[in-house]
mmCIF file of C-alpha atoms and ligand atoms in Angstrom:
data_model
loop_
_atom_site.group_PDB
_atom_site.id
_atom_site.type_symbol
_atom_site.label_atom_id
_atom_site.label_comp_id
_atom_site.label_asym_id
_atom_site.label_seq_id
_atom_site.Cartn_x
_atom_site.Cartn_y
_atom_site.Cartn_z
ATOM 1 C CA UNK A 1 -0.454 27.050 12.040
ATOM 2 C CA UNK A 2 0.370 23.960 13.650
ATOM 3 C CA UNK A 3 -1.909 21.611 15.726
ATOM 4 C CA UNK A 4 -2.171 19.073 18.848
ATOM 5 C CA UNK A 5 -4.577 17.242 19.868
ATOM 6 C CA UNK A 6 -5.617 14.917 22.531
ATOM 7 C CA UNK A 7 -6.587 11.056 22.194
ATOM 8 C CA UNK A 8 -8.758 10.154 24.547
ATOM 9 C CA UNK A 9 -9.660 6.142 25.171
ATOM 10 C CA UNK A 10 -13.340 6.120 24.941
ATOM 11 C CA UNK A 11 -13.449 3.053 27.672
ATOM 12 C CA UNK A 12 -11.618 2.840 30.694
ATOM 13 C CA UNK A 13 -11.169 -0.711 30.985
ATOM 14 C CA UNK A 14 -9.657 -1.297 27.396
ATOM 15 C CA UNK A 15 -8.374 0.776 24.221
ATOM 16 C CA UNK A 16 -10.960 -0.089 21.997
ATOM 17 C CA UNK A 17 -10.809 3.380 20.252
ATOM 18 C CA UNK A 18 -9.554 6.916 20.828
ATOM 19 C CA UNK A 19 -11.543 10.268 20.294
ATOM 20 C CA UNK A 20 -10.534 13.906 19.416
ATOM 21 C CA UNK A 21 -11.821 17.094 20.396
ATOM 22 C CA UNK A 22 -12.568 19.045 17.513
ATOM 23 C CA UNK A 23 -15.222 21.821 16.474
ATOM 24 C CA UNK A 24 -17.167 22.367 13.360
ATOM 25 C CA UNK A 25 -19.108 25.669 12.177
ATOM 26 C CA UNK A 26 -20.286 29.421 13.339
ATOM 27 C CA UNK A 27 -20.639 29.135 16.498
ATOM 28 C CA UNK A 28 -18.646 26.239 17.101
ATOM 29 C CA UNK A 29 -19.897 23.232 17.361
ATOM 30 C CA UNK A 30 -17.949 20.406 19.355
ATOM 31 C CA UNK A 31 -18.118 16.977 18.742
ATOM 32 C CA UNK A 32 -15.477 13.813 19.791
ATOM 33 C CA UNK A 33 -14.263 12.041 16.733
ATOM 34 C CA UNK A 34 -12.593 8.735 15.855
ATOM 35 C CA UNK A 35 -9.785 9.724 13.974
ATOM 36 C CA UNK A 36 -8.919 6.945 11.422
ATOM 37 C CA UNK A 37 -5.833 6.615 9.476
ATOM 38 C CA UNK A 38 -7.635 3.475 7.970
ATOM 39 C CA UNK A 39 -9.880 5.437 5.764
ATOM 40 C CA UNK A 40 -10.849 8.985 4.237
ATOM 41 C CA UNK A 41 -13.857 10.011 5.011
ATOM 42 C CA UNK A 42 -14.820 12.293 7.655
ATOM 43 C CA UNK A 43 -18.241 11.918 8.809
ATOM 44 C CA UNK A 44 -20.307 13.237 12.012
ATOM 45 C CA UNK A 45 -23.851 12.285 13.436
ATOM 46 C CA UNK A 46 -25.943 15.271 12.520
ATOM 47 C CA UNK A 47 -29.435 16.678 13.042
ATOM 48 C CA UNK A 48 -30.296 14.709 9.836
ATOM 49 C CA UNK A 49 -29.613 11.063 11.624
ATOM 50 C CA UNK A 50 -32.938 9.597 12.606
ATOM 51 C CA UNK A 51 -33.427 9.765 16.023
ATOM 52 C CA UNK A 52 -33.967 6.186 16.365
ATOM 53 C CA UNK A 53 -30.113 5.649 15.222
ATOM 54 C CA UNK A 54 -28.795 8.414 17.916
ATOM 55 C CA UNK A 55 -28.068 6.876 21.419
ATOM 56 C CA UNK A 56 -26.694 9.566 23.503
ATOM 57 C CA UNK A 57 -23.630 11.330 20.654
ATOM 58 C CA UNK A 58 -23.385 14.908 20.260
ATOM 59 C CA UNK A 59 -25.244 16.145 16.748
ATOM 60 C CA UNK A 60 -23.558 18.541 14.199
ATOM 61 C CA UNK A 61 -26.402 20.242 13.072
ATOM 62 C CA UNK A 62 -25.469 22.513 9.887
ATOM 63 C CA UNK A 63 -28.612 24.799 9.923
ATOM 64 C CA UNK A 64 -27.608 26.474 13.476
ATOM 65 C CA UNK A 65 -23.615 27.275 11.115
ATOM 66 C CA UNK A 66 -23.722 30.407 9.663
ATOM 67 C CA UNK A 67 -20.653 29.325 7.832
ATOM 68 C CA UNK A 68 -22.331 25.953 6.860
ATOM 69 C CA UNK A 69 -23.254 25.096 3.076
ATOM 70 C CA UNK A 70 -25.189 22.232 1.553
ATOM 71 C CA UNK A 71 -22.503 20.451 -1.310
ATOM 72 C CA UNK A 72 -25.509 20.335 -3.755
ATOM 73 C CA UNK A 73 -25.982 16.899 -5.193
ATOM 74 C CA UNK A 74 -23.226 15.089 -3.235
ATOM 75 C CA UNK A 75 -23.894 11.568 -1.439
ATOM 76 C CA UNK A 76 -21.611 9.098 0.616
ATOM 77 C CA UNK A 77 -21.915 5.595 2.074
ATOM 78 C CA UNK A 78 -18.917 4.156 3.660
ATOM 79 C CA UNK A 79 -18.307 0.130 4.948
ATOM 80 C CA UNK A 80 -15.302 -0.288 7.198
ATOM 81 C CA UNK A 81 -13.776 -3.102 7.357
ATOM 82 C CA UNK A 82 -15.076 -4.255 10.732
ATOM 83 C CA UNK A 83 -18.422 -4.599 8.814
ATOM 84 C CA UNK A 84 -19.645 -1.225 10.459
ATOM 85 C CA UNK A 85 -21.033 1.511 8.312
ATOM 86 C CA UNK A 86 -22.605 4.758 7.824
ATOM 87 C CA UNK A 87 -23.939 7.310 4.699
ATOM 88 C CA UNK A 88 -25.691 10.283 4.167
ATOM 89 C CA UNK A 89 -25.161 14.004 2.146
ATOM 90 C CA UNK A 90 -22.569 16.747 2.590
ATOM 91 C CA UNK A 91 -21.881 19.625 3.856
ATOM 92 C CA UNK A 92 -18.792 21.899 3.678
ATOM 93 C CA UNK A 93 -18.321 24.381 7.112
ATOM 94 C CA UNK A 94 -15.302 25.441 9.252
ATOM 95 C CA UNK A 95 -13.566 22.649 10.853
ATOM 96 C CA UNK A 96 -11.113 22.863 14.024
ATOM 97 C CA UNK A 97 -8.529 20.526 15.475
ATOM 98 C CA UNK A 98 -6.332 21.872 18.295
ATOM 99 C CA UNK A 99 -6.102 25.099 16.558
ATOM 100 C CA UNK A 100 -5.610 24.014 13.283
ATOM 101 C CA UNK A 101 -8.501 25.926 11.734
ATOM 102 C CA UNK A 102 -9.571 24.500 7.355
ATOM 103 C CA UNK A 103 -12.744 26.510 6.477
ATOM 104 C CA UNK A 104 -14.450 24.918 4.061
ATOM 105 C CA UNK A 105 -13.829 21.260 4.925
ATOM 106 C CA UNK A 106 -16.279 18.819 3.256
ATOM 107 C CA UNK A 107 -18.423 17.619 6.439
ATOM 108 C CA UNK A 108 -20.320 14.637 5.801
ATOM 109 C CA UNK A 109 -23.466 14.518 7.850
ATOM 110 C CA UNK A 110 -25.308 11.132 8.282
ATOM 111 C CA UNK A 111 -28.205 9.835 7.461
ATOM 112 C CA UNK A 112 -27.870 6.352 8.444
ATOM 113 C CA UNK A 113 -25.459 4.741 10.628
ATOM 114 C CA UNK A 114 -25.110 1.214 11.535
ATOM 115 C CA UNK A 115 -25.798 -0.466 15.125
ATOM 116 C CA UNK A 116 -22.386 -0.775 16.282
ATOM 117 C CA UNK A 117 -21.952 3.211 15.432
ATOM 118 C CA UNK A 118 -25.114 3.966 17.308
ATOM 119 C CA UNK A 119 -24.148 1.778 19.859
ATOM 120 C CA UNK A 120 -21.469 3.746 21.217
ATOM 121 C CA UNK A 121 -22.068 6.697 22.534
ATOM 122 C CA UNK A 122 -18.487 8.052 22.677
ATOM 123 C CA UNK A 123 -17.951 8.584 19.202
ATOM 124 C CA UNK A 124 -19.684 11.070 17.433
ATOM 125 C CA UNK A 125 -17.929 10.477 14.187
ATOM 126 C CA UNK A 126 -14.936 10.161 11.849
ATOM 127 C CA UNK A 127 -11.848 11.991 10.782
ATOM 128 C CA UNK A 128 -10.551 9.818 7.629
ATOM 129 C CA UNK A 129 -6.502 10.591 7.959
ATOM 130 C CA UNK A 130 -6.138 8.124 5.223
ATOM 131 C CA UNK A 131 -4.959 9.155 1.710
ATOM 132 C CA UNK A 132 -7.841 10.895 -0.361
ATOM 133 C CA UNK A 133 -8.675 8.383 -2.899
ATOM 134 C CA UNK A 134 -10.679 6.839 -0.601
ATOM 135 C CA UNK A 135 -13.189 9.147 -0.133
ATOM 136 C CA UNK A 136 -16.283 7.755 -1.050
ATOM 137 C CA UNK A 137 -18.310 11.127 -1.555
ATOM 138 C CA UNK A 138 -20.191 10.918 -4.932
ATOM 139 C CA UNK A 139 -19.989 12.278 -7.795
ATOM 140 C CA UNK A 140 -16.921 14.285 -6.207
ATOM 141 C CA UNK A 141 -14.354 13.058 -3.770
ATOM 142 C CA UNK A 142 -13.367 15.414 -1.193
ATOM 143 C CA UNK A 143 -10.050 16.155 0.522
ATOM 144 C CA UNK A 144 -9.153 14.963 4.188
ATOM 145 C CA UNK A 145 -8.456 17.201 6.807
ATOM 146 C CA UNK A 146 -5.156 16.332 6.890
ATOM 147 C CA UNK A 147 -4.921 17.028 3.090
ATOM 148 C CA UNK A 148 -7.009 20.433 3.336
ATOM 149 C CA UNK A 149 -4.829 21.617 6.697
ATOM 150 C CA UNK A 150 -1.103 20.418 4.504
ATOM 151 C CA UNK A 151 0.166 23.941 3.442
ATOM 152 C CA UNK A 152 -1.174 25.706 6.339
ATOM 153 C CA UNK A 153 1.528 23.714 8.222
ATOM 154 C CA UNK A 154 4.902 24.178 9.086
ATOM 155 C CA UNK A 155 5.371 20.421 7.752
ATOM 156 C CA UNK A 156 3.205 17.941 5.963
ATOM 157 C CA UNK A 157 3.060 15.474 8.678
ATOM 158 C CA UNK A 158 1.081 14.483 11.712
ATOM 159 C CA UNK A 159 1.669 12.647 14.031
ATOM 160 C CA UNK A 160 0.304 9.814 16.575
ATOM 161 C CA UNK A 161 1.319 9.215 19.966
ATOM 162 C CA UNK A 162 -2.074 6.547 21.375
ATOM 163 C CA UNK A 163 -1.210 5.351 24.817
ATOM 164 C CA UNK A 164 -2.485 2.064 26.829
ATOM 165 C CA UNK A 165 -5.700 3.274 28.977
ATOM 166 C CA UNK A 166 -4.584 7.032 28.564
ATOM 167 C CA UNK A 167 -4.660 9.800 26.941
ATOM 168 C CA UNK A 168 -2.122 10.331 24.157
ATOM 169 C CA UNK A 169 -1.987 13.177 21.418
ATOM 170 C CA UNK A 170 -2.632 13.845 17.694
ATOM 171 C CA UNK A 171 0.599 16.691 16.317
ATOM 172 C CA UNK A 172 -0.231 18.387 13.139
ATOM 173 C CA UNK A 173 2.637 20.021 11.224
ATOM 174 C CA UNK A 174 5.438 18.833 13.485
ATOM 175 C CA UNK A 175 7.503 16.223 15.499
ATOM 176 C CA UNK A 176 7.277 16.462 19.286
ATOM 177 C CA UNK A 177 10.967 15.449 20.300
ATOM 178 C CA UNK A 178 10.120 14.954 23.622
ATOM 179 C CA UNK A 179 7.559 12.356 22.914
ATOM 180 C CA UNK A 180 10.134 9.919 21.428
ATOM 181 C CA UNK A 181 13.300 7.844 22.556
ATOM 182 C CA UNK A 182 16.435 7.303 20.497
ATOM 183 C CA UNK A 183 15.524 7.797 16.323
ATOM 184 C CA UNK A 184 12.456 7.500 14.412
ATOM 185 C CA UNK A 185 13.358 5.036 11.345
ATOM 186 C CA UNK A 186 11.212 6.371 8.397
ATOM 187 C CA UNK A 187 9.421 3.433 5.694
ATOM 188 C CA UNK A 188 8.527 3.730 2.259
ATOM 189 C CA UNK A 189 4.782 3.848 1.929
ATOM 190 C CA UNK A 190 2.440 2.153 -0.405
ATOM 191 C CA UNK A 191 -0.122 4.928 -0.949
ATOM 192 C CA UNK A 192 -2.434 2.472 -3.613
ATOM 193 C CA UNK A 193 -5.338 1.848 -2.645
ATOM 194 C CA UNK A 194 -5.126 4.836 -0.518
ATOM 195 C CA UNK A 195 -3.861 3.275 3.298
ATOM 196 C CA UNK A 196 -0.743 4.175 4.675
ATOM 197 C CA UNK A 197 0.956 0.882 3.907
ATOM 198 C CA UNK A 198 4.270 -0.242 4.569
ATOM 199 C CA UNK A 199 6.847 -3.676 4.936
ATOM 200 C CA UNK A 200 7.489 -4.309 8.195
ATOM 201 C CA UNK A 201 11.421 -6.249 8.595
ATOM 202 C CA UNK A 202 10.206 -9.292 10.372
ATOM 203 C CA UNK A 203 8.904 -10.261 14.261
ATOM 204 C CA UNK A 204 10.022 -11.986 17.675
ATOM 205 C CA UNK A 205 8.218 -13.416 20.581
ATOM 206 C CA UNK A 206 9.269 -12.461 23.512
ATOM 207 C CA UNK A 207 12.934 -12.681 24.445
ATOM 208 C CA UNK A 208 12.927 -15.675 20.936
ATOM 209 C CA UNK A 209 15.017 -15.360 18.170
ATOM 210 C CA UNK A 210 14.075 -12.252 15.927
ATOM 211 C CA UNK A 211 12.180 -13.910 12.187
ATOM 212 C CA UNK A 212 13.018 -11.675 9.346
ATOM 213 C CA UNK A 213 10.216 -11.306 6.843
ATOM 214 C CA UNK A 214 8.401 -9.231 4.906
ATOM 215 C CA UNK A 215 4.899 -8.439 6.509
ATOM 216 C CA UNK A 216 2.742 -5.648 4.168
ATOM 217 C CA UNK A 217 0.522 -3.923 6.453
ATOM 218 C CA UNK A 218 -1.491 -0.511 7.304
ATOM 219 C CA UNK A 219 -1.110 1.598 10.192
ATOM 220 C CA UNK A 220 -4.765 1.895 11.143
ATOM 221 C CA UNK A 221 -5.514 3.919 14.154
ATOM 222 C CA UNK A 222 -9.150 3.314 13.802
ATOM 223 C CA UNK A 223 -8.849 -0.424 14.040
ATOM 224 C CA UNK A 224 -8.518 -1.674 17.898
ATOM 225 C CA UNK A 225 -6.237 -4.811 17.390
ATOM 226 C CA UNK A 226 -3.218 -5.741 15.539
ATOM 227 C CA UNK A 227 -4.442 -8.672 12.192
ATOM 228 C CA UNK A 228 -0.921 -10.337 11.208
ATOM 229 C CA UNK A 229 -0.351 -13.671 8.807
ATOM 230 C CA UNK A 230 -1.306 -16.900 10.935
ATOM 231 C CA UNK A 231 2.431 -18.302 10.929
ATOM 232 C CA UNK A 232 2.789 -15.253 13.246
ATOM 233 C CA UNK A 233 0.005 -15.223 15.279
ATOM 234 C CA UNK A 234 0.313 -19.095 15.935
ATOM 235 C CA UNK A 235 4.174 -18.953 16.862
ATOM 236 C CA UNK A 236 3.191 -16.068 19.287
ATOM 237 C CA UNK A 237 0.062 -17.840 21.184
ATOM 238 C CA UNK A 238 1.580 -21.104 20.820
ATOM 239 C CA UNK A 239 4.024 -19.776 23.711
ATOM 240 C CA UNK A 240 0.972 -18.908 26.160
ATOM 241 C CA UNK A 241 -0.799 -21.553 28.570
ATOM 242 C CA UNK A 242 -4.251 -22.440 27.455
ATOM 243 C CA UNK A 243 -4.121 -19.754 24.209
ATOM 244 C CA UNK A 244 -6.755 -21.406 21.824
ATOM 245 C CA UNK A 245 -8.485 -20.115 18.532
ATOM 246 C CA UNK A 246 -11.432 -19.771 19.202
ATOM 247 C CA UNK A 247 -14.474 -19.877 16.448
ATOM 248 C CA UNK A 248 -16.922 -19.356 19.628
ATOM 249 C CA UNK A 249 -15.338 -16.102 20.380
ATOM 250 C CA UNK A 250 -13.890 -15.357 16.644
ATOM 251 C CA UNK A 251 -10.294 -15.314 17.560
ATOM 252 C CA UNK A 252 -7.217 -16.048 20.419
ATOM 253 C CA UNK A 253 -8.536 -16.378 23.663
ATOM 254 C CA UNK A 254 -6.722 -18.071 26.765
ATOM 255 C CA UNK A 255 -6.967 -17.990 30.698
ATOM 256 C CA UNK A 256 -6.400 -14.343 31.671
ATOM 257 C CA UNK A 257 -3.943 -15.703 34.424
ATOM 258 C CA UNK A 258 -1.538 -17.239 31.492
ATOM 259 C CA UNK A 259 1.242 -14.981 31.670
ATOM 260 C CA UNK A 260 1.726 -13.158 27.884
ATOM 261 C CA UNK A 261 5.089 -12.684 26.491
ATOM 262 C CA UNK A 262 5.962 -9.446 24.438
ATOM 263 C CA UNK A 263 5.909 -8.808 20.683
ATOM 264 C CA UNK A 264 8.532 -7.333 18.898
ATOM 265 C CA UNK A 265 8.504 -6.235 15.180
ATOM 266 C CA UNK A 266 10.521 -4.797 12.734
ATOM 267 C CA UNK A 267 10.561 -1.484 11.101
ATOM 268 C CA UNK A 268 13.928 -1.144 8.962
ATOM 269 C CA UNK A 269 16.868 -2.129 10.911
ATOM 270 C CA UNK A 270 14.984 -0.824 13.576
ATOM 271 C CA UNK A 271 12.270 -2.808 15.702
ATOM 272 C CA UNK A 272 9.173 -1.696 18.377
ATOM 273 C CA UNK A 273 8.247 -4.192 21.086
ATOM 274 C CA UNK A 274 4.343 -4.393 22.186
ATOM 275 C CA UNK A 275 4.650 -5.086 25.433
ATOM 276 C CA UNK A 276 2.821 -8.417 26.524
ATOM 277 C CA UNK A 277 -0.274 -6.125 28.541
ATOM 278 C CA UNK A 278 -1.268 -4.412 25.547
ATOM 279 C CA UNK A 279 -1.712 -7.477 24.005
ATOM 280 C CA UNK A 280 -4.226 -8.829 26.828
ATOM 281 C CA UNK A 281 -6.552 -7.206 25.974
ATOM 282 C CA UNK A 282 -9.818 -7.702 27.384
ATOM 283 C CA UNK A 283 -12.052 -10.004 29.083
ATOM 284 C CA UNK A 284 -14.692 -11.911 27.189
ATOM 285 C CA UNK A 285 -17.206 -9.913 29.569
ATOM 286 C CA UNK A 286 -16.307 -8.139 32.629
ATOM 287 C CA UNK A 287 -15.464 -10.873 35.464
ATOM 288 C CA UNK A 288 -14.584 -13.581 32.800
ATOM 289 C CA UNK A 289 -11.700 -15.809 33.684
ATOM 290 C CA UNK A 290 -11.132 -15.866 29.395
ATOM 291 C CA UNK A 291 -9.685 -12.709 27.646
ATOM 292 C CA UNK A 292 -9.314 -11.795 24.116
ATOM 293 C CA UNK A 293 -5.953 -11.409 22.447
ATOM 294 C CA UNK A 294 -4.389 -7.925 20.826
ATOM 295 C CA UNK A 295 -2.333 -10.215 18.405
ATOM 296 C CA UNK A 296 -5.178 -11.610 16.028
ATOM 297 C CA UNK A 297 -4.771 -13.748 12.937
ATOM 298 C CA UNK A 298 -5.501 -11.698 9.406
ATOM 299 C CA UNK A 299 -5.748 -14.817 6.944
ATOM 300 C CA UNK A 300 -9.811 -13.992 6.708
ATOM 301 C CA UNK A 301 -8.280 -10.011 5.786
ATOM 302 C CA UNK A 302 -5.973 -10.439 3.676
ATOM 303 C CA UNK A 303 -4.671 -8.091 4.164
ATOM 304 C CA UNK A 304 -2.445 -7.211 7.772
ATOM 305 C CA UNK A 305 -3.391 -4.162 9.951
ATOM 306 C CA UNK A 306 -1.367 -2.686 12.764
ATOM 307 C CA UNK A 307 -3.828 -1.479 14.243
ATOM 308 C CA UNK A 308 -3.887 0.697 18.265
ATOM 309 C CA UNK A 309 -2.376 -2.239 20.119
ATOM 310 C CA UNK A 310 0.436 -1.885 17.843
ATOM 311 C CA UNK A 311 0.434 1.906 17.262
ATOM 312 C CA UNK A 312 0.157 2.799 20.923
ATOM 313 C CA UNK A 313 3.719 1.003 21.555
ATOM 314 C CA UNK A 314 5.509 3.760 19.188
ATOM 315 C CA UNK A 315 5.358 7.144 18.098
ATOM 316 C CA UNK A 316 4.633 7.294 14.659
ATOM 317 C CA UNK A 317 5.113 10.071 12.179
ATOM 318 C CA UNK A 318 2.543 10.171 9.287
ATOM 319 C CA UNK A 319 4.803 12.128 6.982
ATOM 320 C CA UNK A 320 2.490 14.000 4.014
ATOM 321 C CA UNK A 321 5.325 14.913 1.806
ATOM 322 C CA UNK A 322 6.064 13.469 -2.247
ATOM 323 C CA UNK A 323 6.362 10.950 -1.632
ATOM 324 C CA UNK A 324 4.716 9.822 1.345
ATOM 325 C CA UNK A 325 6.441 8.003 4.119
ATOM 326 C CA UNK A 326 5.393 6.614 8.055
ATOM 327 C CA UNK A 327 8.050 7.165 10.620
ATOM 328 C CA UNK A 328 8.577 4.975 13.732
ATOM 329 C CA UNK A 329 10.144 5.606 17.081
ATOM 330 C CA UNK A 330 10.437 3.471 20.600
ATOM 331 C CA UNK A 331 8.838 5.722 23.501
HETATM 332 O O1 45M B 1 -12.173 0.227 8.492
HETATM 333 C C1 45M B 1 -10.988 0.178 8.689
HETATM 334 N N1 45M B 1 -10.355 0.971 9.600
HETATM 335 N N2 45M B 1 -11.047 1.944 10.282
HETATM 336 C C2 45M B 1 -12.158 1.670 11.008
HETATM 337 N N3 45M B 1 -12.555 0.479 11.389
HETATM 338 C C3 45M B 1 -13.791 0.569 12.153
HETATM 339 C C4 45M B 1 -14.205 2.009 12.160
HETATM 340 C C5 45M B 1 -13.085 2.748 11.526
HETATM 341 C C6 45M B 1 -10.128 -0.740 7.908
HETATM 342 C C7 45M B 1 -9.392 -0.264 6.865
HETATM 343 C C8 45M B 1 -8.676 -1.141 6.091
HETATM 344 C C9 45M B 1 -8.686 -2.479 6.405
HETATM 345 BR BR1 45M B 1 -7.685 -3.681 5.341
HETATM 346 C C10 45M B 1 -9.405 -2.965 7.456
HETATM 347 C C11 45M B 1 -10.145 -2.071 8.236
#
């Protein structure tokens, strides 16, 4: 049976992440989750999270799930690669995504989560859509959603369609024609370590001569900016009016009245162009004349990540099949 859901910004001034209705357990149980092509695990806040770490998130709490059962001896602990983190034990219980229905999906309830996860309130977990070799549950690694929910669909894909301060939609098991211009141009993917990696064909800034190159990256929905190699990031800010690097505020800032050009970058003979608002992206604090840059340097990475300031300029087909491959299209 195929799926869609919706992704919802969980701020109304800027993108910093999406969330996903889904529901978990007998009776259901709904929670709002990040979902996370940039890792595997999928995680909630749960009646076993001290209440000291809760601020306000909905609670999956496995002994009111008469489908619910304790994975006997299995642990998790999970640091992403914005420093935040989370572990706890497991669980495995029904688990629904806009009528896409796995029973017995491993559900891994917390037991500690780090500030920044109790520190927003809008996101009461994670769906990992990564590949599953990088789920961290111990002794046994468990299956994604996406992995469990496969054969159930009509195709082995999802997709993502993030928008710029909207709401956008998660597809399982098919491609929405109507949410794409033109053709989607479909890239090898890299599935070691286990991120949905791929070479993007090179980049422009703004109306400037197109650079060919070859830039290895993930597609990371769960990662708010884009990280790209510092030749890249320099040539783009280099073109904006007071753009600095700034160790103060970790990153490109400038004068939120510089005007931003675009950002184009190539998939295959193909390209996608961020268009220069997605890439201011917020300021410092609300009221600041400074604002902080989409388009962020990943030489302290190493590794590049196109992350929702990239993603939400496409639609982009996560395609499940052997072998694995990501599919791009203008919108
Ligand atoms: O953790 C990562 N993506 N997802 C999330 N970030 C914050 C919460 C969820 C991530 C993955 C790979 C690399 Br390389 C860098 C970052």
């Amino acid at each position: 049976e195929n799926g869609s859901a919706a992704a919802i910004p969980i701020d109304p001034r800027f993108d910093i992440a999406y969330v996903t209705p889904v529901t978990i357990g007998t009776p259901p149980q709904t929670l709002y989750l990040d979902f996370d092509t940039g890792s595997s695990d999928l995680w909630v806040f749960s009646s076993h999270t001290p209440e000291s770490q809760v601020r306000g998130q909905r609670i999956y709490s496995p002994e009111k799930s008469s489908t619910a059962k304790l994975l006997a001896g299995h642990t998790w602990s999970i640091l992403y690669g914005d420093g935040s983190g989370s572990l706890g034990n497991v669980y495995t219980d029904n688990f629904t995504v806009g009528g896409v229905t796995v029973t017995s999906q491993a559900v891994q309830t917390a037991q500690q989560v780090s500030y920044s996860f109790t520190s927003q309130s809008e996101i009461h977990g994670l769906v990992g859509l990564g590949f599953s070799t990088l789920n961290t549950v111990f002794p046994n690694g468990q299956l994604t959603f996406f992995d469990n929910a496969k054969s159930t669909l009509d195709s082995p894909v999802f997709t993502a369609d993030l928008k710029w301060k909207k709401e956008g939609t998660y597809d399982f098991g098919f491609i929405d024609e109507t949410k794409y211009t033109g053709e989607i141009t479909y890239l090898p993917v890299q599935t070691d370590p286990g991120y949905w990696t791929f070479t993007s064909s090179g980049y422009a800034v703004g109306d400037g001569a197109f650079h060919p190159a070859s830039i290895v990256g993930i597609a990371d929905t769960g990662t708010s900016l884009t990280y790209l190699p510092a030749e890249v990031v320099t040539s783009y800010w280099g073109q904006v009016d007071g753009a600095v690097d700034s160790d103060y505020y970790g990153g490109y800032v400038f004068p939120c009245s510089s005007k931003l050009p675009s950002f184009t970058f190539g998939v295959g003979p193909a390209n996608i162009t961020i268009p220069a608002s997605y890439i201011n992206y917020a300021q410092i604090t609300e009221g600041s004349p400074v604002c902080f840059g989409g388009l962020q340097s990943s030489s302290w990475l190493g590794v590049n990540i196109w992350g929702d300031v990239a993603l939400k300029a496409a639609f982009v087909v996560f395609n499940g099949a052997n072998p694995p491959t990501i599919g791009w299209a203008k919108k």
